[in-house]
Amino acid sequence: MSDRYLRFVESGFGRWFSRKAGLPQPVSLLRAAAGEPKLPTLVGGAPDSPLRATLDRLLAGMHLPDAPYAPKIHALIYDASGLTSIEALSDLYQFFHTHVRRVAGNGRIIVVGTPPEQASDASARIAQRALEGFVRSVGKELKRGITAQLLYLDPADPAAVDSTLRFFLSYRSAYVSGQVVRIGPPPAPAPADLDYSQPLKGRRALVTGASRGIGKSIAQVLARQGADIVALDVPAAEQGLREIAHRTHGQYVALDITAADAGAQLLGHGPFDIVVHNAGITRDRTLAKMSETEWSSVMAVNLLAPQRLTDALLAGNGLKPQAAVVCVSSISGIAGNLGQSNYAASKAGVIGLVQSLAPRLVAIGGSINAVAPGFIETEMTAKIPLGIREAGRRLNSMSQGGLPVDVAETIAWLADPSSRGVNGQIVRVCGQSLLGA
Ligand SMILES: NC(=O)c1ccc[n+]([C@@H]2O[C@H](COP(=O)([O-])OP(=O)(O)OC[C@H]3O[C@@H](n4cnc5c(N)ncnc54)[C@H](O)[C@@H]3O)[C@@H](O)[C@H]2O)c1
């Protein structure tokens, strides 16, 4: 659905009027289609830290221009891994205070820290924890499509930051901001011959709810990155399924994921390298008016089915070694939402599912994570009454709704075989929504 206000603000009069009236000022976000950023990246922090050498090597491999004196830059990266005291945080302040005005629209702020629980002493833990508040505030402050993230990197394997750094520097992460991502040593090394333009090449990916909306976009983005798609949806959506299978040169399965034999049926289509539990439904009603069917149907599709299917795939060798499972939660599951006690419970349960299954996925060298979308422009959100829809769209740091492709790109990053150090986590794709922040 098109965002008319965004187009208005981008006109000369609209920009002038929205400024005068103190209204939100969204800008068109650059996405993967814009290619790779052309402006330089500036790295700050202790020049001799063990992480710094890794960052410099990774950035050199990305062939980004290196121009410390360029008037405009794409990204500021600060290596905070060595900050061990509250006083030392002033160096973080100095770096960003000096350079932040140089960050171009659609630019990136990335702070890399040490997980507080792994810091050397109490002072270091405090300093590392302080980074969260800093990054989240910067994300809210900068606007112009600039995102800000904090990456807590296990010092045991700094190179594990690679795919995550690439994702957050790129325009693929357009609608992800204010996130804290933890990266540990991966359970198995990433393939040495990985093609960065098609990191999912030859990998078999199951996507549920793939006939339309976000699921359709997930199938397309995973296919663009080389995956062999198995698109799944209910039998009633067979027409859409056939189309997406055709477009992605993949296969489709018409199956209700709540069917008693769904797990057994899926084993016949595996084994999979990637499983995306995207299918979901809403049956909104305030609690006193909510029927038992409205409660149980939402639980069955959104929570019980992902749990049963993942269990069946794990038990029946339906997941290949180093497989990635990605679930789709929601910011409703984090913040709660009026009239959505069933939906929010199911999506919060998805977070519990991810956290509880993470050790089992590690045992096969894999990972399980969830994305939590905020307001995404889909058929579902187009039906929301105008006033509530406008509030949902604007109450975030980007002052606009996300697109299905934003969720899909985030899932593709988590599915990338070199992202296995990211496990058991929830990444919001919400433009830093104020809800549940
Ligand atoms: N649109 C948003 O703003 C938003 C925000 C947060 C989370 N989400 C989540 O993202 C996911 C996709 O949402 P969407 O907006 O694309 O919704 P959608 O309704 O357009 O698509 C959901 C798909 O799931 C399929 N599905 C439903 N029940 C199924 C079942 N029993 N078996 C197999 N397939 C089934 C549907 O047929 C449909 O194709 C959902 O999990 C949703 O909860 C969406």
Tab-separated table of C-alpha atoms and ligand atoms in Angstrom:
chain	number	residue	atom	x	y	z
A	1	MET	CA	0.000	0.000	0.000
A	2	SER	CA	1.431	3.407	-0.906
A	3	ASP	CA	2.371	5.955	1.740
A	4	ARG	CA	0.908	9.212	0.395
A	5	TYR	CA	2.260	11.314	3.246
A	6	LEU	CA	5.828	10.153	2.496
A	7	ARG	CA	5.419	11.257	-1.123
A	8	PHE	CA	3.942	14.610	0.018
A	9	VAL	CA	6.852	15.286	2.401
A	10	GLU	CA	9.311	14.580	-0.396
A	11	SER	CA	7.824	17.357	-2.552
A	12	GLY	CA	9.245	20.887	-2.114
A	13	PHE	CA	6.059	22.301	-0.584
A	14	GLY	CA	5.504	19.183	1.529
A	15	ARG	CA	8.995	19.424	3.036
A	16	TRP	CA	8.505	23.100	3.859
A	17	PHE	CA	5.015	22.570	5.291
A	18	SER	CA	5.884	19.517	7.404
A	19	ARG	CA	8.896	21.364	8.884
A	20	LYS	CA	6.843	24.453	9.727
A	21	ALA	CA	4.067	22.362	11.244
A	22	GLY	CA	6.484	20.130	13.202
A	23	LEU	CA	5.168	16.992	11.477
A	24	PRO	CA	7.173	13.775	10.931
A	25	GLN	CA	9.710	13.980	8.086
A	26	PRO	CA	10.156	10.502	6.602
A	27	VAL	CA	12.617	10.005	3.736
A	28	SER	CA	12.494	7.252	1.104
A	29	LEU	CA	14.657	4.418	2.416
A	30	LEU	CA	17.344	2.972	0.162
A	31	ARG	CA	17.061	-0.804	-0.122
A	32	ALA	CA	19.041	-3.616	-1.804
A	33	ALA	CA	18.029	-2.364	-5.262
A	34	ALA	CA	20.161	0.768	-4.618
A	35	GLY	CA	23.288	-1.429	-4.740
A	36	GLU	CA	26.175	-1.078	-2.297
A	37	PRO	CA	26.889	2.199	-0.442
A	38	LYS	CA	29.439	4.341	-2.271
A	39	LEU	CA	30.555	6.668	0.545
A	40	PRO	CA	33.375	5.832	2.963
A	41	THR	CA	33.177	4.296	6.416
A	42	LEU	CA	35.041	5.734	9.380
A	43	VAL	CA	36.181	3.503	12.256
A	44	GLY	CA	36.816	4.834	15.757
A	45	GLY	CA	37.878	3.395	19.110
A	46	ALA	CA	41.196	2.072	20.360
A	47	PRO	CA	43.409	1.642	17.259
A	48	ASP	CA	45.330	-1.280	18.778
A	49	SER	CA	42.454	-3.450	20.102
A	50	PRO	CA	42.385	-7.115	18.932
A	51	LEU	CA	38.974	-6.440	17.329
A	52	ARG	CA	40.216	-3.421	15.378
A	53	ALA	CA	42.515	-5.523	13.190
A	54	THR	CA	39.573	-7.798	12.319
A	55	LEU	CA	37.305	-4.830	11.537
A	56	ASP	CA	39.954	-3.236	9.303
A	57	ARG	CA	40.470	-6.552	7.456
A	58	LEU	CA	36.723	-7.114	6.924
A	59	LEU	CA	36.149	-3.554	5.737
A	60	ALA	CA	39.091	-3.780	3.342
A	61	GLY	CA	37.492	-6.961	1.916
A	62	MET	CA	34.264	-5.043	1.312
A	63	HIS	CA	36.157	-2.532	-0.879
A	64	LEU	CA	34.512	0.490	0.715
A	65	PRO	CA	36.282	3.777	-0.053
A	66	ASP	CA	38.688	4.833	2.685
A	67	ALA	CA	38.644	8.618	3.049
A	68	PRO	CA	38.890	9.892	6.633
A	69	TYR	CA	38.590	13.494	5.439
A	70	ALA	CA	35.618	13.005	3.071
A	71	PRO	CA	32.903	15.569	3.854
A	72	LYS	CA	30.151	12.904	3.800
A	73	ILE	CA	30.406	9.345	5.038
A	74	HIS	CA	28.139	6.316	4.909
A	75	ALA	CA	28.915	4.756	8.263
A	76	LEU	CA	30.541	5.418	11.594
A	77	ILE	CA	31.749	2.248	13.291
A	78	TYR	CA	33.056	2.489	16.833
A	79	ASP	CA	35.035	-0.326	18.411
A	80	ALA	CA	33.962	-0.104	22.057
A	81	SER	CA	35.193	-3.604	22.921
A	82	GLY	CA	38.049	-2.231	25.015
A	83	LEU	CA	36.045	0.308	27.061
A	84	THR	CA	36.497	-0.686	30.692
A	85	SER	CA	35.248	2.307	32.685
A	86	ILE	CA	32.578	4.969	32.809
A	87	GLU	CA	35.248	7.608	32.201
A	88	ALA	CA	36.347	5.816	29.025
A	89	LEU	CA	32.845	6.304	27.561
A	90	SER	CA	33.811	9.927	26.902
A	91	ASP	CA	35.921	8.672	23.977
A	92	LEU	CA	32.719	7.221	22.473
A	93	TYR	CA	31.064	10.609	22.949
A	94	GLN	CA	34.026	12.453	21.372
A	95	PHE	CA	34.105	10.234	18.286
A	96	PHE	CA	30.418	10.548	17.485
A	97	HIS	CA	30.176	14.191	18.590
A	98	THR	CA	32.966	15.056	16.143
A	99	HIS	CA	31.741	13.083	13.132
A	100	VAL	CA	27.999	12.504	13.416
A	101	ARG	CA	27.009	15.464	11.216
A	102	ARG	CA	28.998	13.925	8.345
A	103	VAL	CA	26.775	10.832	8.151
A	104	ALA	CA	24.751	10.937	4.922
A	105	GLY	CA	21.039	10.118	4.682
A	106	ASN	CA	20.432	6.321	4.808
A	107	GLY	CA	23.778	6.084	6.636
A	108	ARG	CA	24.747	3.672	9.391
A	109	ILE	CA	25.930	3.887	12.998
A	110	ILE	CA	27.447	0.685	14.400
A	111	VAL	CA	28.959	0.242	17.857
A	112	VAL	CA	30.759	-3.041	18.562
A	113	GLY	CA	31.059	-3.962	22.230
A	114	THR	CA	31.950	-6.888	24.481
A	115	PRO	CA	28.966	-8.737	26.024
A	116	PRO	CA	28.726	-7.171	29.527
A	117	GLU	CA	28.721	-10.594	31.202
A	118	GLN	CA	32.088	-11.331	29.581
A	119	ALA	CA	33.684	-8.020	30.581
A	120	SER	CA	36.691	-8.150	32.901
A	121	ASP	CA	35.230	-6.462	36.002
A	122	ALA	CA	32.299	-4.432	37.338
A	123	SER	CA	33.462	-1.137	35.782
A	124	ALA	CA	33.858	-2.726	32.385
A	125	ARG	CA	30.426	-4.383	32.651
A	126	ILE	CA	28.820	-1.045	33.482
A	127	ALA	CA	30.549	0.707	30.584
A	128	GLN	CA	29.550	-2.031	28.129
A	129	ARG	CA	25.940	-2.004	29.307
A	130	ALA	CA	25.811	1.779	28.882
A	131	LEU	CA	26.322	1.324	25.136
A	132	GLU	CA	22.717	0.144	24.732
A	133	GLY	CA	21.211	3.432	25.870
A	134	PHE	CA	23.663	5.377	23.734
A	135	VAL	CA	22.892	3.472	20.516
A	136	ARG	CA	19.128	3.506	21.012
A	137	SER	CA	19.164	7.268	21.582
A	138	VAL	CA	21.342	7.937	18.558
A	139	GLY	CA	18.889	5.895	16.440
A	140	LYS	CA	16.012	8.077	17.622
A	141	GLU	CA	17.951	11.285	17.096
A	142	LEU	CA	19.455	11.022	13.636
A	143	LYS	CA	16.373	10.487	11.382
A	144	ARG	CA	17.000	10.761	7.568
A	145	GLY	CA	16.845	6.955	7.276
A	146	ILE	CA	20.004	6.533	9.372
A	147	THR	CA	20.045	3.352	11.462
A	148	ALA	CA	22.000	2.580	14.652
A	149	GLN	CA	22.919	-0.847	16.042
A	150	LEU	CA	24.951	-2.338	18.874
A	151	LEU	CA	26.779	-5.594	18.171
A	152	TYR	CA	28.002	-7.438	21.272
A	153	LEU	CA	30.780	-9.627	19.962
A	154	ASP	CA	32.339	-12.548	21.851
A	155	PRO	CA	36.074	-11.723	21.955
A	156	ALA	CA	36.868	-15.438	21.394
A	157	ASP	CA	35.982	-15.137	17.688
A	158	PRO	CA	35.863	-11.545	16.387
A	159	ALA	CA	35.714	-12.720	12.750
A	160	ALA	CA	32.198	-14.065	13.454
A	161	VAL	CA	30.978	-10.468	13.046
A	162	ASP	CA	31.467	-10.689	9.240
A	163	SER	CA	27.976	-11.408	7.823
A	164	THR	CA	26.310	-9.269	10.505
A	165	LEU	CA	28.559	-6.296	9.783
A	166	ARG	CA	27.905	-6.667	6.047
A	167	PHE	CA	24.150	-6.752	6.645
A	168	PHE	CA	24.012	-3.712	8.894
A	169	LEU	CA	26.308	-1.658	6.661
A	170	SER	CA	24.242	-2.494	3.585
A	171	TYR	CA	20.935	-1.021	2.454
A	172	ARG	CA	19.368	-4.474	3.061
A	173	SER	CA	18.923	-3.490	6.719
A	174	ALA	CA	16.931	-0.331	5.831
A	175	TYR	CA	14.134	-0.812	8.378
A	176	VAL	CA	16.160	-2.354	11.248
A	177	SER	CA	17.325	0.139	13.860
A	178	GLY	CA	18.014	0.372	17.575
A	179	GLN	CA	18.843	-3.346	17.783
A	180	VAL	CA	21.276	-5.119	20.073
A	181	VAL	CA	22.654	-8.271	18.434
A	182	ARG	CA	24.898	-10.762	20.225
A	183	ILE	CA	27.390	-12.701	18.143
A	184	GLY	CA	29.124	-15.722	19.638
A	185	PRO	CA	31.617	-18.163	18.144
A	186	PRO	CA	29.722	-20.169	15.473
A	187	PRO	CA	29.245	-23.877	16.270
A	188	ALA	CA	30.915	-24.770	12.953
A	189	PRO	CA	33.125	-22.721	10.644
A	190	ALA	CA	31.429	-20.947	7.704
A	191	PRO	CA	32.134	-22.465	4.285
A	192	ALA	CA	35.486	-21.129	3.039
A	193	ASP	CA	34.278	-20.713	-0.555
A	194	LEU	CA	31.131	-18.689	0.259
A	195	ASP	CA	29.947	-16.472	-2.606
A	196	TYR	CA	28.842	-13.234	-0.901
A	197	SER	CA	26.474	-12.347	-3.739
A	198	GLN	CA	24.669	-15.709	-3.400
A	199	PRO	CA	25.413	-17.010	0.101
A	200	LEU	CA	22.410	-19.376	0.047
A	201	LYS	CA	23.344	-21.062	-3.215
A	202	GLY	CA	22.170	-24.663	-3.349
A	203	ARG	CA	20.491	-24.483	0.056
A	204	ARG	CA	17.008	-25.948	0.400
A	205	ALA	CA	14.675	-23.449	2.086
A	206	LEU	CA	11.161	-24.122	3.370
A	207	VAL	CA	9.018	-20.973	3.735
A	208	THR	CA	5.565	-21.305	5.305
A	209	GLY	CA	2.753	-18.874	4.424
A	210	ALA	CA	4.607	-18.158	1.163
A	211	SER	CA	1.682	-17.502	-1.197
A	212	ARG	CA	1.419	-13.779	-0.378
A	213	GLY	CA	2.522	-10.886	1.847
A	214	ILE	CA	5.741	-11.198	3.815
A	215	GLY	CA	6.134	-14.934	3.060
A	216	LYS	CA	6.107	-14.317	-0.684
A	217	SER	CA	8.829	-11.706	-0.291
A	218	ILE	CA	10.900	-14.067	1.894
A	219	ALA	CA	10.753	-16.742	-0.825
A	220	GLN	CA	11.841	-14.199	-3.460
A	221	VAL	CA	14.746	-12.788	-1.440
A	222	LEU	CA	16.033	-16.240	-0.412
A	223	ALA	CA	15.809	-17.320	-4.074
A	224	ARG	CA	17.695	-14.169	-5.155
A	225	GLN	CA	20.438	-15.240	-2.761
A	226	GLY	CA	20.588	-18.667	-4.383
A	227	ALA	CA	18.290	-20.863	-2.235
A	228	ASP	CA	16.115	-23.651	-3.682
A	229	ILE	CA	12.647	-22.715	-2.481
A	230	VAL	CA	9.942	-25.011	-1.131
A	231	ALA	CA	6.953	-22.667	-0.713
A	232	LEU	CA	4.190	-23.840	1.624
A	233	ASP	CA	0.690	-22.525	2.221
A	234	VAL	CA	-2.850	-23.779	2.836
A	235	PRO	CA	-4.510	-25.682	-0.044
A	236	ALA	CA	-6.887	-22.716	-0.601
A	237	ALA	CA	-3.856	-20.573	-1.556
A	238	GLU	CA	-2.630	-22.984	-4.243
A	239	GLN	CA	-2.907	-20.406	-7.033
A	240	GLY	CA	-0.549	-17.966	-5.242
A	241	LEU	CA	1.735	-20.852	-4.300
A	242	ARG	CA	2.026	-21.986	-7.888
A	243	GLU	CA	2.956	-18.443	-8.938
A	244	ILE	CA	5.668	-18.007	-6.312
A	245	ALA	CA	7.103	-21.469	-7.051
A	246	HIS	CA	7.220	-20.532	-10.742
A	247	ARG	CA	8.860	-17.142	-10.058
A	248	THR	CA	11.533	-18.626	-7.785
A	249	HIS	CA	12.071	-21.767	-9.915
A	250	GLY	CA	11.159	-23.686	-6.775
A	251	GLN	CA	8.589	-26.209	-5.585
A	252	TYR	CA	5.441	-25.839	-3.539
A	253	VAL	CA	3.544	-27.791	-0.913
A	254	ALA	CA	-0.160	-27.148	-0.303
A	255	LEU	CA	-0.494	-28.090	3.348
A	256	ASP	CA	-2.180	-26.808	6.500
A	257	ILE	CA	0.617	-26.602	9.077
A	258	THR	CA	-1.845	-27.444	11.857
A	259	ALA	CA	-2.667	-30.839	10.289
A	260	ALA	CA	-1.807	-33.750	12.590
A	261	ASP	CA	0.528	-35.286	10.012
A	262	ALA	CA	2.118	-31.978	8.837
A	263	GLY	CA	5.529	-32.873	10.327
A	264	ALA	CA	5.560	-36.301	8.690
A	265	GLN	CA	4.525	-34.792	5.350
A	266	LEU	CA	7.275	-32.163	5.525
A	267	LEU	CA	9.914	-34.816	6.171
A	268	GLY	CA	9.050	-36.109	2.710
A	269	HIS	CA	10.092	-32.751	1.193
A	270	GLY	CA	13.342	-32.310	3.173
A	271	PRO	CA	15.924	-32.309	4.473
A	272	PHE	CA	16.149	-28.530	4.689
A	273	ASP	CA	19.037	-26.124	5.217
A	274	ILE	CA	16.667	-23.260	6.034
A	275	VAL	CA	13.201	-23.288	7.601
A	276	VAL	CA	11.215	-20.059	7.918
A	277	HIS	CA	8.127	-20.275	10.127
A	278	ASN	CA	6.283	-17.294	8.647
A	279	ALA	CA	2.639	-18.452	8.399
A	280	GLY	CA	0.511	-16.598	10.902
A	281	ILE	CA	-3.029	-15.413	11.544
A	282	THR	CA	-4.785	-12.778	13.655
A	283	ARG	CA	-8.227	-13.094	15.269
A	284	ASP	CA	-8.376	-9.777	17.124
A	285	ARG	CA	-10.968	-9.282	19.868
A	286	THR	CA	-10.844	-7.881	23.391
A	287	LEU	CA	-10.436	-10.681	25.910
A	288	ALA	CA	-13.962	-10.686	27.360
A	289	LYS	CA	-15.452	-11.014	23.859
A	290	MET	CA	-12.895	-13.461	22.476
A	291	SER	CA	-14.253	-16.914	21.620
A	292	GLU	CA	-12.325	-20.031	22.485
A	293	THR	CA	-11.894	-20.729	18.753
A	294	GLU	CA	-10.361	-17.296	18.235
A	295	TRP	CA	-7.905	-18.087	20.998
A	296	SER	CA	-7.019	-21.634	20.001
A	297	SER	CA	-6.795	-21.108	16.222
A	298	VAL	CA	-4.214	-18.339	16.685
A	299	MET	CA	-2.223	-20.501	19.106
A	300	ALA	CA	-2.414	-23.484	16.745
A	301	VAL	CA	-1.056	-21.672	13.655
A	302	ASN	CA	1.350	-19.175	15.210
A	303	LEU	CA	2.904	-21.210	18.010
A	304	LEU	CA	1.941	-24.880	18.219
A	305	ALA	CA	2.654	-25.596	14.551
A	306	PRO	CA	6.181	-24.065	14.525
A	307	GLN	CA	6.981	-26.023	17.697
A	308	ARG	CA	5.630	-29.349	16.375
A	309	LEU	CA	7.165	-28.943	12.921
A	310	THR	CA	10.598	-28.026	14.281
A	311	ASP	CA	10.442	-30.981	16.712
A	312	ALA	CA	9.439	-33.333	13.892
A	313	LEU	CA	12.209	-32.051	11.615
A	314	LEU	CA	14.820	-32.334	14.372
A	315	ALA	CA	13.676	-35.836	15.359
A	316	GLY	CA	13.416	-37.122	11.782
A	317	ASN	CA	16.720	-35.698	10.427
A	318	GLY	CA	14.724	-33.177	8.412
A	319	LEU	CA	17.282	-30.452	9.132
A	320	LYS	CA	20.697	-30.634	7.504
A	321	PRO	CA	23.841	-29.968	9.557
A	322	GLN	CA	24.269	-26.196	10.151
A	323	ALA	CA	20.587	-25.569	9.344
A	324	ALA	CA	19.022	-22.186	10.118
A	325	VAL	CA	15.515	-21.923	11.526
A	326	VAL	CA	13.968	-18.444	11.527
A	327	CYS	CA	10.605	-17.713	13.152
A	328	VAL	CA	8.419	-14.672	12.594
A	329	SER	CA	7.323	-13.109	15.877
A	330	SER	CA	5.906	-9.553	16.174
A	331	ILE	CA	6.403	-6.435	18.265
A	332	SER	CA	2.929	-7.292	19.601
A	333	GLY	CA	4.642	-10.223	21.285
A	334	ILE	CA	7.078	-7.803	22.932
A	335	ALA	CA	4.849	-4.832	23.755
A	336	GLY	CA	1.361	-6.398	23.841
A	337	ASN	CA	-1.513	-4.826	21.938
A	338	LEU	CA	-5.133	-3.974	22.621
A	339	GLY	CA	-7.444	-6.727	21.307
A	340	GLN	CA	-4.534	-9.067	20.624
A	341	SER	CA	-4.111	-11.098	23.827
A	342	ASN	CA	-4.234	-14.296	21.729
A	343	TYR	CA	-1.867	-13.036	19.011
A	344	ALA	CA	0.556	-11.361	21.434
A	345	ALA	CA	0.667	-14.511	23.601
A	346	SER	CA	1.418	-16.625	20.527
A	347	LYS	CA	4.152	-14.261	19.294
A	348	ALA	CA	5.718	-13.960	22.766
A	349	GLY	CA	5.590	-17.761	22.841
A	350	VAL	CA	7.581	-17.781	19.594
A	351	ILE	CA	10.335	-15.912	21.465
A	352	GLY	CA	10.238	-18.625	24.128
A	353	LEU	CA	10.401	-21.277	21.410
A	354	VAL	CA	13.510	-19.692	19.897
A	355	GLN	CA	15.242	-19.346	23.238
A	356	SER	CA	14.422	-22.887	24.337
A	357	LEU	CA	15.430	-24.564	21.062
A	358	ALA	CA	18.678	-22.616	20.581
A	359	PRO	CA	20.857	-25.245	22.342
A	360	ARG	CA	19.327	-28.043	20.238
A	361	LEU	CA	20.157	-26.214	17.020
A	362	VAL	CA	23.722	-25.594	18.205
A	363	ALA	CA	24.054	-29.359	18.637
A	364	ILE	CA	23.675	-29.756	14.846
A	365	GLY	CA	25.872	-26.732	14.108
A	366	GLY	CA	22.821	-24.610	13.324
A	367	SER	CA	20.868	-21.675	14.720
A	368	ILE	CA	17.334	-20.555	15.498
A	369	ASN	CA	16.321	-16.910	15.700
A	370	ALA	CA	13.232	-14.783	15.285
A	371	VAL	CA	12.448	-11.530	13.566
A	372	ALA	CA	9.814	-9.316	15.162
A	373	PRO	CA	8.250	-7.076	12.518
A	374	GLY	CA	6.574	-3.828	13.471
A	375	PHE	CA	4.215	-2.023	11.088
A	376	ILE	CA	4.755	-3.604	7.658
A	377	GLU	CA	2.797	-2.434	4.598
A	378	THR	CA	0.751	-5.553	3.700
A	379	GLU	CA	-2.854	-6.495	2.928
A	380	MET	CA	-3.239	-7.119	6.660
A	381	THR	CA	-2.182	-3.604	7.727
A	382	ALA	CA	-4.062	-1.953	4.822
A	383	LYS	CA	-7.287	-3.070	6.545
A	384	ILE	CA	-6.501	-1.224	9.803
A	385	PRO	CA	-8.660	1.928	10.295
A	386	LEU	CA	-6.896	5.077	8.997
A	387	GLY	CA	-6.179	6.771	12.368
A	388	ILE	CA	-4.633	3.688	13.957
A	389	ARG	CA	-2.804	2.882	10.719
A	390	GLU	CA	-1.217	6.350	10.600
A	391	ALA	CA	-0.112	6.067	14.238
A	392	GLY	CA	1.410	2.622	13.564
A	393	ARG	CA	3.230	3.984	10.545
A	394	ARG	CA	4.696	7.101	12.125
A	395	LEU	CA	5.548	6.050	15.697
A	396	ASN	CA	9.042	4.881	14.836
A	397	SER	CA	12.422	6.440	14.073
A	398	MET	CA	11.864	6.137	10.297
A	399	SER	CA	8.361	7.765	10.516
A	400	GLN	CA	7.049	5.203	8.015
A	401	GLY	CA	5.952	1.591	7.697
A	402	GLY	CA	8.370	-1.109	6.571
A	403	LEU	CA	7.978	-3.251	3.462
A	404	PRO	CA	7.753	-7.064	3.336
A	405	VAL	CA	11.205	-7.068	1.727
A	406	ASP	CA	12.682	-5.528	4.905
A	407	VAL	CA	11.578	-8.561	6.913
A	408	ALA	CA	12.769	-10.874	4.134
A	409	GLU	CA	16.259	-9.333	3.954
A	410	THR	CA	16.676	-9.701	7.725
A	411	ILE	CA	15.677	-13.364	7.513
A	412	ALA	CA	18.160	-13.881	4.657
A	413	TRP	CA	20.964	-12.474	6.848
A	414	LEU	CA	20.041	-14.908	9.664
A	415	ALA	CA	19.869	-17.785	7.138
A	416	ASP	CA	23.331	-16.972	5.723
A	417	PRO	CA	25.680	-19.859	6.650
A	418	SER	CA	28.207	-17.387	8.066
A	419	SER	CA	25.636	-16.043	10.571
A	420	ARG	CA	25.557	-19.106	12.842
A	421	GLY	CA	27.185	-17.152	15.672
A	422	VAL	CA	23.824	-15.364	15.982
A	423	ASN	CA	21.585	-17.803	17.855
A	424	GLY	CA	18.532	-17.635	20.119
A	425	GLN	CA	17.920	-13.961	19.352
A	426	ILE	CA	15.042	-11.710	18.478
A	427	VAL	CA	15.727	-8.966	15.951
A	428	ARG	CA	13.037	-6.339	15.507
A	429	VAL	CA	12.274	-5.119	11.994
A	430	CYS	CA	10.265	-2.120	13.076
A	431	GLY	CA	12.162	1.069	12.168
A	432	GLN	CA	12.816	1.379	15.940
A	433	SER	CA	9.134	1.474	16.835
A	434	LEU	CA	8.320	3.181	20.096
A	435	LEU	CA	6.116	0.197	21.021
A	436	GLY	CA	7.868	-2.075	23.492
A	437	ALA	CA	11.165	-0.237	23.064
B	1	LIG	N1	2.030	-7.409	8.353
B	1	LIG	C1	2.557	-6.968	9.490
B	1	LIG	O1	2.625	-5.757	9.740
B	1	LIG	C2	3.129	-7.964	10.495
B	1	LIG	C3	3.659	-7.457	11.679
B	1	LIG	C4	4.196	-8.335	12.594
B	1	LIG	C5	4.230	-9.690	12.335
B	1	LIG	N2	3.696	-10.174	11.180
B	1	LIG	C6	3.754	-11.625	10.971
B	1	LIG	O2	4.345	-11.884	9.714
B	1	LIG	C7	3.833	-13.107	9.174
B	1	LIG	C8	3.300	-12.873	7.785
B	1	LIG	O3	2.314	-11.863	7.858
B	1	LIG	P1	1.570	-11.229	6.572
B	1	LIG	O4	1.254	-9.831	6.909
B	1	LIG	O5	2.334	-11.541	5.357
B	1	LIG	O6	0.190	-12.053	6.643
B	1	LIG	P2	-0.700	-12.672	5.471
B	1	LIG	O7	-2.028	-12.956	6.083
B	1	LIG	O8	-0.648	-11.828	4.253
B	1	LIG	O9	0.045	-14.052	5.150
B	1	LIG	C9	0.052	-15.147	6.028
B	1	LIG	C10	0.100	-16.412	5.200
B	1	LIG	O10	0.075	-17.530	6.115
B	1	LIG	C11	-0.793	-18.507	5.548
B	1	LIG	N3	-1.341	-19.393	6.566
B	1	LIG	C12	-2.242	-19.070	7.526
B	1	LIG	N4	-2.588	-20.170	8.213
B	1	LIG	C13	-1.898	-21.210	7.688
B	1	LIG	C14	-1.844	-22.606	7.979
B	1	LIG	N5	-2.607	-23.155	8.934
B	1	LIG	N6	-1.018	-23.388	7.226
B	1	LIG	C15	-0.270	-22.854	6.226
B	1	LIG	N7	-0.287	-21.530	5.917
B	1	LIG	C16	-1.103	-20.721	6.640
B	1	LIG	C17	-1.895	-17.693	4.883
B	1	LIG	O11	-2.631	-18.459	3.935
B	1	LIG	C18	-1.105	-16.549	4.266
B	1	LIG	O12	-0.685	-16.849	2.952
B	1	LIG	C19	2.779	-13.587	10.169
B	1	LIG	O13	3.354	-14.532	11.050
B	1	LIG	C20	2.423	-12.319	10.908
B	1	LIG	O14	1.909	-12.594	12.185
B	1	LIG	C21	3.136	-9.340	10.257
